[in-house]
Amino acid sequence: MSDQNKPVNYAAELNREMEILDYKSMMQQKFKEGEVKGRNEGKEEGREETTLEILRNMIQYGHSEDEALIQMGIPEGQWESLKEKLK
């Protein structure tokens, strides 16, 4: 039997097309989620770099590390981490 004479299973073809569309939709959603996550991580890294730059400037102009951290309103729990990165 040639391909032209085979009975067409429209339900199976429709199901396959739906699976492909679902897959593409899922992949687009995951891509968007990854973009958002990457942007957020980049913003957080940028904030930290800005904070470190300000702290370095404050220390350069005569503030102690602790004074600078207090004036910037940085929680004490983050002080040690930032002090390590300042060096």
Coordinates of N, CA and C in Angstrom, one line a residue:
M1 N 0.8 -1.2 0.0 CA 0.0 0.0 0.0 C 0.9 1.2 0.0
S2 N 0.6 2.2 -0.9 CA 1.4 3.4 -0.9 C 1.0 4.4 0.1
D3 N 1.8 5.4 0.4 CA 1.5 6.4 1.4 C 0.2 7.1 1.1
Q4 N -0.1 7.3 -0.1 CA -1.4 8.0 -0.5 C -2.6 7.2 -0.2
N5 N -2.5 5.9 -0.2 CA -3.6 5.0 0.1 C -3.8 4.7 1.6
K6 N -2.9 5.0 2.4 CA -3.0 4.7 3.8 C -4.1 5.5 4.5
P7 N -4.8 4.9 5.4 CA -5.8 5.7 6.1 C -5.1 6.7 7.0
V8 N -5.7 7.9 7.1 CA -5.1 9.0 7.9 C -5.7 8.9 9.3
N9 N -4.8 8.9 10.3 CA -5.3 8.9 11.7 C -5.2 10.4 12.2
Y10 N -6.3 11.1 11.9 CA -6.3 12.5 12.2 C -6.1 12.8 13.7
A11 N -6.6 11.9 14.5 CA -6.5 12.1 16.0 C -5.1 12.0 16.4
A12 N -4.3 11.0 15.9 CA -2.9 10.8 16.2 C -2.1 12.0 15.7
E13 N -2.4 12.5 14.5 CA -1.6 13.7 14.0 C -1.9 14.9 14.8
L14 N -3.2 15.1 15.2 CA -3.5 16.2 16.0 C -2.9 16.1 17.4
N15 N -2.9 14.9 18.0 CA -2.2 14.7 19.3 C -0.7 15.1 19.2
R16 N -0.1 14.6 18.1 CA 1.3 14.9 17.9 C 1.6 16.4 17.8
E17 N 0.8 17.1 17.1 CA 0.9 18.5 16.9 C 0.7 19.2 18.3
M18 N -0.2 18.8 19.0 CA -0.5 19.4 20.4 C 0.8 19.1 21.3
E19 N 1.3 18.0 21.2 CA 2.5 17.7 22.0 C 3.7 18.6 21.6
I20 N 3.9 18.8 20.4 CA 4.9 19.7 19.9 C 4.7 21.1 20.4
L21 N 3.5 21.6 20.3 CA 3.1 23.0 20.7 C 3.3 23.1 22.2
D22 N 2.9 22.1 23.0 CA 3.1 22.1 24.4 C 4.6 22.2 24.8
Y23 N 5.4 21.4 24.1 CA 6.8 21.4 24.3 C 7.5 22.7 24.0
K24 N 7.1 23.3 22.9 CA 7.6 24.6 22.5 C 7.2 25.7 23.6
S25 N 6.0 25.6 24.0 CA 5.5 26.6 25.0 C 6.2 26.4 26.3
M26 N 6.5 25.2 26.7 CA 7.2 24.9 28.0 C 8.6 25.4 27.9
M27 N 9.3 25.2 26.7 CA 10.6 25.6 26.5 C 10.7 27.2 26.5
Q28 N 9.8 27.8 25.9 CA 9.7 29.3 26.0 C 9.6 29.8 27.4
Q29 N 8.7 29.2 28.2 CA 8.5 29.6 29.6 C 9.8 29.4 30.4
K30 N 10.5 28.2 30.2 CA 11.7 28.0 30.9 C 12.8 29.0 30.5
F31 N 12.8 29.3 29.3 CA 13.8 30.3 28.8 C 13.6 31.7 29.5
K32 N 12.3 32.1 29.5 CA 11.9 33.4 30.2 C 12.3 33.3 31.6
E33 N 12.0 32.2 32.3 CA 12.4 32.1 33.7 C 13.9 32.2 33.9
G34 N 14.6 31.6 33.0 CA 16.1 31.7 33.1 C 16.6 33.1 32.9
E35 N 16.0 33.8 31.9 CA 16.3 35.2 31.7 C 16.1 36.0 32.9
V36 N 14.9 35.9 33.5 CA 14.6 36.7 34.7 C 15.6 36.3 35.9
K37 N 15.9 35.1 36.1 CA 16.8 34.6 37.1 C 18.2 35.2 36.9
G38 N 18.6 35.2 35.6 CA 19.9 35.7 35.3 C 20.0 37.2 35.5
R39 N 18.9 37.9 35.1 CA 18.9 39.4 35.4 C 19.0 39.7 36.9
N40 N 18.2 39.0 37.6 CA 18.2 39.2 39.1 C 19.5 38.9 39.7
E41 N 20.2 37.8 39.3 CA 21.5 37.5 39.8 C 22.5 38.6 39.4
G42 N 22.4 39.1 38.2 CA 23.3 40.2 37.7 C 23.1 41.5 38.5
K43 N 21.8 41.8 38.8 CA 21.5 43.0 39.6 C 22.1 42.9 41.0
E44 N 21.9 41.7 41.6 CA 22.5 41.5 42.9 C 24.0 41.6 42.9
E45 N 24.7 41.1 41.9 CA 26.1 41.2 41.9 C 26.5 42.7 41.7
G46 N 25.7 43.4 40.9 CA 26.0 44.8 40.6 C 25.8 45.6 41.9
R47 N 24.8 45.3 42.7 CA 24.5 46.0 44.0 C 25.7 45.8 44.9
E48 N 26.2 44.6 45.0 CA 27.3 44.3 45.9 C 28.5 45.0 45.4
E49 N 28.8 45.1 44.1 CA 30.0 45.8 43.7 C 29.9 47.3 44.0
T50 N 28.7 47.8 43.8 CA 28.5 49.2 44.2 C 28.7 49.5 45.6
T51 N 28.1 48.6 46.5 CA 28.3 48.7 47.9 C 29.8 48.7 48.3
L52 N 30.5 47.7 47.7 CA 32.0 47.6 48.0 C 32.7 48.9 47.5
E53 N 32.3 49.4 46.4 CA 33.0 50.6 45.9 C 32.7 51.8 46.9
I54 N 31.5 51.9 47.3 CA 31.2 53.0 48.3 C 32.0 52.8 49.6
L55 N 32.0 51.6 50.1 CA 32.7 51.3 51.3 C 34.2 51.6 51.2
R56 N 34.8 51.3 50.0 CA 36.2 51.6 49.8 C 36.5 53.1 49.8
N57 N 35.5 53.8 49.2 CA 35.7 55.3 49.2 C 35.6 55.8 50.6
M58 N 34.6 55.4 51.3 CA 34.4 55.9 52.7 C 35.7 55.6 53.6
I59 N 36.2 54.4 53.4 CA 37.4 54.0 54.2 C 38.6 54.9 53.7
Q60 N 38.7 55.1 52.4 CA 39.8 55.9 51.8 C 39.7 57.4 52.4
Y61 N 38.5 57.8 52.7 CA 38.3 59.2 53.2 C 38.3 59.3 54.7
G62 N 38.8 58.2 55.4 CA 39.0 58.3 56.8 C 38.1 57.6 57.7
H63 N 37.0 56.9 57.2 CA 36.1 56.2 58.0 C 36.7 54.8 58.3
S64 N 36.4 54.3 59.5 CA 36.8 52.9 59.8 C 35.9 52.0 59.0
E65 N 36.3 50.7 58.9 CA 35.4 49.8 58.2 C 34.0 49.7 58.9
D66 N 34.1 49.6 60.3 CA 32.8 49.5 61.0 C 32.0 50.7 60.9
E67 N 32.6 51.9 60.9 CA 31.8 53.2 60.8 C 31.1 53.2 59.4
A68 N 31.9 52.8 58.4 CA 31.3 52.8 57.0 C 30.1 51.9 56.9
L69 N 30.3 50.7 57.5 CA 29.2 49.7 57.4 C 28.0 50.2 58.2
I70 N 28.2 50.8 59.3 CA 27.1 51.3 60.1 C 26.4 52.4 59.3
Q71 N 27.1 53.4 58.8 CA 26.5 54.5 58.1 C 25.8 54.1 56.8
M72 N 26.2 53.0 56.2 CA 25.5 52.5 55.1 C 24.3 51.6 55.4
G73 N 24.1 51.3 56.7 CA 23.0 50.6 57.2 C 23.0 49.1 56.8
I74 N 24.2 48.6 56.7 CA 24.4 47.2 56.4 C 24.3 46.3 57.7
P75 N 23.4 45.3 57.6 CA 23.3 44.5 58.8 C 24.6 43.8 59.3
E76 N 24.7 43.7 60.6 CA 26.0 43.1 61.1 C 26.3 41.7 60.6
G77 N 25.2 41.0 60.2 CA 25.4 39.6 59.7 C 26.2 39.6 58.4
Q78 N 26.2 40.7 57.7 CA 26.9 40.7 56.4 C 28.3 41.4 56.5
W79 N 28.6 41.9 57.6 CA 29.9 42.6 57.8 C 31.1 41.8 57.4
E80 N 31.2 40.6 58.0 CA 32.4 39.8 57.8 C 32.6 39.5 56.3
S81 N 31.5 39.1 55.7 CA 31.6 38.8 54.2 C 32.1 40.0 53.4
L82 N 31.6 41.2 53.7 CA 32.0 42.4 53.0 C 33.4 42.8 53.4
K83 N 33.8 42.6 54.6 CA 35.2 42.9 55.0 C 36.2 42.1 54.3
E84 N 35.8 40.8 54.1 CA 36.7 39.9 53.3 C 36.9 40.3 51.9
K85 N 35.8 40.8 51.3 CA 35.8 41.2 49.9 C 36.5 42.6 49.7
L86 N 36.5 43.3 50.8 CA 37.2 44.6 50.7 C 38.7 44.5 50.6
K87 N 39.2 43.4 51.0 CA 40.7 43.1 51.1 C 41.2 42.6 49.8

